[in-house]
XYZ file of N, CA, C and O in Angstrom:
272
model
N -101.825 -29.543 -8.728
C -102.308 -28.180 -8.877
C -102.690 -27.902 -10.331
O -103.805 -27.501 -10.665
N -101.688 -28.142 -11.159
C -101.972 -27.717 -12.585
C -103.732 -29.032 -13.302
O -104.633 -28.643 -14.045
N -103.631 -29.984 -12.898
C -104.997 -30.692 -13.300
C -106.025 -30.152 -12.754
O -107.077 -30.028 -13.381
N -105.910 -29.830 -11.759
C -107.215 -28.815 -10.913
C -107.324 -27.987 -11.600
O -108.474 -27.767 -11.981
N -105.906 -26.854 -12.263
C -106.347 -26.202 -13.188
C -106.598 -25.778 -14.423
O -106.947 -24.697 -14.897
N -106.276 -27.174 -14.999
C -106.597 -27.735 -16.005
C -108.476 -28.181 -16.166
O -109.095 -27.889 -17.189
N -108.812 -28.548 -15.559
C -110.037 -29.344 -14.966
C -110.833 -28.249 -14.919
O -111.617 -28.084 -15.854
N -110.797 -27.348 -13.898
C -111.541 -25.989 -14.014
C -111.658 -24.838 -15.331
O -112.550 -24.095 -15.740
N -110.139 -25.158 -15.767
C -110.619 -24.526 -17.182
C -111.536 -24.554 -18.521
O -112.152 -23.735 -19.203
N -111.211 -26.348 -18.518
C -112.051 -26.645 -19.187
C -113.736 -26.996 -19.217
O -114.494 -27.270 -20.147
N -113.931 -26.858 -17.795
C -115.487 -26.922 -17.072
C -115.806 -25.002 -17.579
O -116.734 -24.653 -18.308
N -115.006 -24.266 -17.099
C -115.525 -22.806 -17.127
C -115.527 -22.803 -19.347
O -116.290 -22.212 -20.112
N -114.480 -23.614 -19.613
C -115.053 -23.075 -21.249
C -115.789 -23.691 -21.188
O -115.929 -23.189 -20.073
N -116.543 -24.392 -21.252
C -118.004 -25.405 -21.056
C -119.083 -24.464 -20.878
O -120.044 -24.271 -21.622
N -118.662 -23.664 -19.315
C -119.866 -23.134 -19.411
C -119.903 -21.955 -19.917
O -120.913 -21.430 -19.447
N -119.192 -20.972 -20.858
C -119.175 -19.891 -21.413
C -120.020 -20.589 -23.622
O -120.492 -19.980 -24.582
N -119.736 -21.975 -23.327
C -120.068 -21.990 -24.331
C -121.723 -22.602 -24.683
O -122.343 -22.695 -25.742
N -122.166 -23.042 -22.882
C -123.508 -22.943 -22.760
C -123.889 -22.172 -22.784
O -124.949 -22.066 -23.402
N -123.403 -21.221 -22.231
C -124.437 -19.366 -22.130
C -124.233 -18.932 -23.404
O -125.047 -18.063 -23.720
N -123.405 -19.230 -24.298
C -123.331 -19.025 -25.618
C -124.369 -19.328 -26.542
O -125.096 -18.494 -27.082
N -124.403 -20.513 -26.694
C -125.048 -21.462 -28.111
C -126.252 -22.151 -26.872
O -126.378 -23.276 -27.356
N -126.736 -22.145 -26.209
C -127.853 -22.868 -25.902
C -128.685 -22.224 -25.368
O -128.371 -21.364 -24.545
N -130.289 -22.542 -25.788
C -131.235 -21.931 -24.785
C -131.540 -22.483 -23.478
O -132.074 -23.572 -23.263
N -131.125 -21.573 -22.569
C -131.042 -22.224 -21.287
C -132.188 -21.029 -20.328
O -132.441 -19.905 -20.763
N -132.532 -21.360 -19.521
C -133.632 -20.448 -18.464
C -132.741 -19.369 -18.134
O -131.554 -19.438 -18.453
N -133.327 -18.135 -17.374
C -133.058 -17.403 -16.598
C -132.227 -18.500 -15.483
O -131.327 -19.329 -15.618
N -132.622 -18.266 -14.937
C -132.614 -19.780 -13.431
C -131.008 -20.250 -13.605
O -129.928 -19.942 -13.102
N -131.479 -21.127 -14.559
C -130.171 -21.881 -15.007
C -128.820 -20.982 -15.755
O -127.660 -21.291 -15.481
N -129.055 -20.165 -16.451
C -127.986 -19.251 -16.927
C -126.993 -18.565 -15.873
O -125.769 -18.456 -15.801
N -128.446 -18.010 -14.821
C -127.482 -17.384 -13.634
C -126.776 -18.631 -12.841
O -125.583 -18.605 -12.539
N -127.705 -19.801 -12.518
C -126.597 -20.300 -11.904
C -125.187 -20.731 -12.689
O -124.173 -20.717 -11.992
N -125.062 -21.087 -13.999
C -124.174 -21.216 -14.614
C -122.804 -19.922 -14.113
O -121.669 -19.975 -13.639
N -123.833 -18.778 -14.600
C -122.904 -17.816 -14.482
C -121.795 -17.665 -13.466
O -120.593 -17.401 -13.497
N -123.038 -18.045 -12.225
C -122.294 -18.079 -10.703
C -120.917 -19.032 -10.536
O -119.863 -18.804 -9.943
N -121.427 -20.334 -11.400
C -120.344 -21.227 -11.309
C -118.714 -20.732 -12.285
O -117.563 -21.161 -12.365
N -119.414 -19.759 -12.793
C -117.979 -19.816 -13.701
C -117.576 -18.720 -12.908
O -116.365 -18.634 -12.703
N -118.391 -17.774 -12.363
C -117.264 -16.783 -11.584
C -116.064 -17.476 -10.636
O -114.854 -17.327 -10.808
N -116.986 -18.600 -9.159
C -116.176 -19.096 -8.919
C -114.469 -19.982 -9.860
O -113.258 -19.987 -9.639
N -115.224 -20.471 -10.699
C -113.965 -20.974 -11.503
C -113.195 -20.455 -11.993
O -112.146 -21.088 -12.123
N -113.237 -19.193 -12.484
C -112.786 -17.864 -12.958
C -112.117 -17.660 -11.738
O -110.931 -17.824 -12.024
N -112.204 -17.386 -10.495
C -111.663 -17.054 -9.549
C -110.442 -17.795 -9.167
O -109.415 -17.203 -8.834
N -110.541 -19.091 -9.212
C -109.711 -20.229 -8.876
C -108.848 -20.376 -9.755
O -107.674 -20.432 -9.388
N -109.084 -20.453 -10.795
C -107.961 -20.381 -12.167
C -107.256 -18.646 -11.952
O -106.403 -18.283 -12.762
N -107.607 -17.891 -11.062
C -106.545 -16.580 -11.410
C -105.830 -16.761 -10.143
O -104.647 -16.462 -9.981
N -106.735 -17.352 -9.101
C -105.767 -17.272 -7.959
C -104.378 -18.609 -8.287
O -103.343 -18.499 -7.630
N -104.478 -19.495 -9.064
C -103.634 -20.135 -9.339
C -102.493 -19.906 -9.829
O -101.356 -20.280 -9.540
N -103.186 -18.856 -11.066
C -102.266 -18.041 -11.502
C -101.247 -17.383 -11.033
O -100.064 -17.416 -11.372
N -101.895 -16.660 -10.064
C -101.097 -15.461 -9.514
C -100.323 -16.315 -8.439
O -99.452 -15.767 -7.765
N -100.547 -17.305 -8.312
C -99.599 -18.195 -7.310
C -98.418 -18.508 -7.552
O -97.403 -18.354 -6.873
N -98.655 -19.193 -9.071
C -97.780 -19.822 -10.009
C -96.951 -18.532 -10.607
O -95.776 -18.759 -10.895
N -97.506 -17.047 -10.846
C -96.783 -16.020 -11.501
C -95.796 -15.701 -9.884
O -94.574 -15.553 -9.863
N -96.702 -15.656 -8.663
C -95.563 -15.059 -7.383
C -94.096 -16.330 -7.440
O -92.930 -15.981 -7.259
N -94.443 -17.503 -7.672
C -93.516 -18.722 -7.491
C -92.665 -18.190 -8.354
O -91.539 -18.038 -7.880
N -92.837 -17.765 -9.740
C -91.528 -17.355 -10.751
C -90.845 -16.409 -10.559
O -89.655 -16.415 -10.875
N -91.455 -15.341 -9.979
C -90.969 -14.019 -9.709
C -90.041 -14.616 -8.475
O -88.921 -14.122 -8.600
N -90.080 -15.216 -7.693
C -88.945 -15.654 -6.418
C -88.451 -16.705 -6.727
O -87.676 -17.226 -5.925
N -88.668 -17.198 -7.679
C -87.310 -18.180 -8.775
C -86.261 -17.234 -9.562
O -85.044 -17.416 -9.509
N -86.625 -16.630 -9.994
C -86.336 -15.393 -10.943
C -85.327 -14.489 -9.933
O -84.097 -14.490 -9.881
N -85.872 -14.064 -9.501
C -85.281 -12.872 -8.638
C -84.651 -13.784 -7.765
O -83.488 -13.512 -8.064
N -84.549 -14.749 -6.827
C -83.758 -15.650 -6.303
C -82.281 -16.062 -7.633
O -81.139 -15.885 -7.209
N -82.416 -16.485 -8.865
C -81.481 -16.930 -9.520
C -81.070 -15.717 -9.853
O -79.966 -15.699 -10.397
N -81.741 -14.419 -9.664
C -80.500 -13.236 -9.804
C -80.206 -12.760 -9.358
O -79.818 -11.699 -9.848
N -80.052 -13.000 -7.902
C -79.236 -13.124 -6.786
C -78.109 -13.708 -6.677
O -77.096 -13.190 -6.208
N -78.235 -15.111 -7.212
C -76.798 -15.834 -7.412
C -76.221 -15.056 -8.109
O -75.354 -14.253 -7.763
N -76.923 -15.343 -9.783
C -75.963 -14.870 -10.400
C -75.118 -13.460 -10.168
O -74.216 -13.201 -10.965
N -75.402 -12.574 -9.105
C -74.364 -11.159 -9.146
C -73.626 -11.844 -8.055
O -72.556 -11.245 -7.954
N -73.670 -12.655 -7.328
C -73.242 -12.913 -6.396
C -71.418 -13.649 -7.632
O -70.326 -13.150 -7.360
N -71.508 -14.648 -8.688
C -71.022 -14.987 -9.275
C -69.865 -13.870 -9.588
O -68.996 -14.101 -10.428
């Protein structure tokens, strides 16, 4: 999971730094663009996967602990 989102991150800074510093077409910019939304998308849903997993680690280990 984390190389996927590793992998996507560094493809989406790629392409923020084409639409940046290069002259690129209409054409090609939007499709760029398109691609980083998707990737943008995938890197937050990961996120928020990986942030729900801690929150029920978290709140699970402080459960024990009152239980203690």
């Amino acid at each position: 999971m984390e190389n996927n989102f590793e992998k996507s991150l560094i493809e989406l800074e790629n392409i923020i730094k084409k639409l940046e510093s290069e002259e690129v077409s209409l054409d090609e910019s939007i499709a760029l663009f398109e691609k980083g939304v998707v990737l943008s998308n995938e890197c937050r849903k990961t996120l928020e996967k990986a942030e729900n997993k801690i929150i029920t680690l978290t709140d699970a280990e402080g459960e024990n602990l009152d239980d203690w």
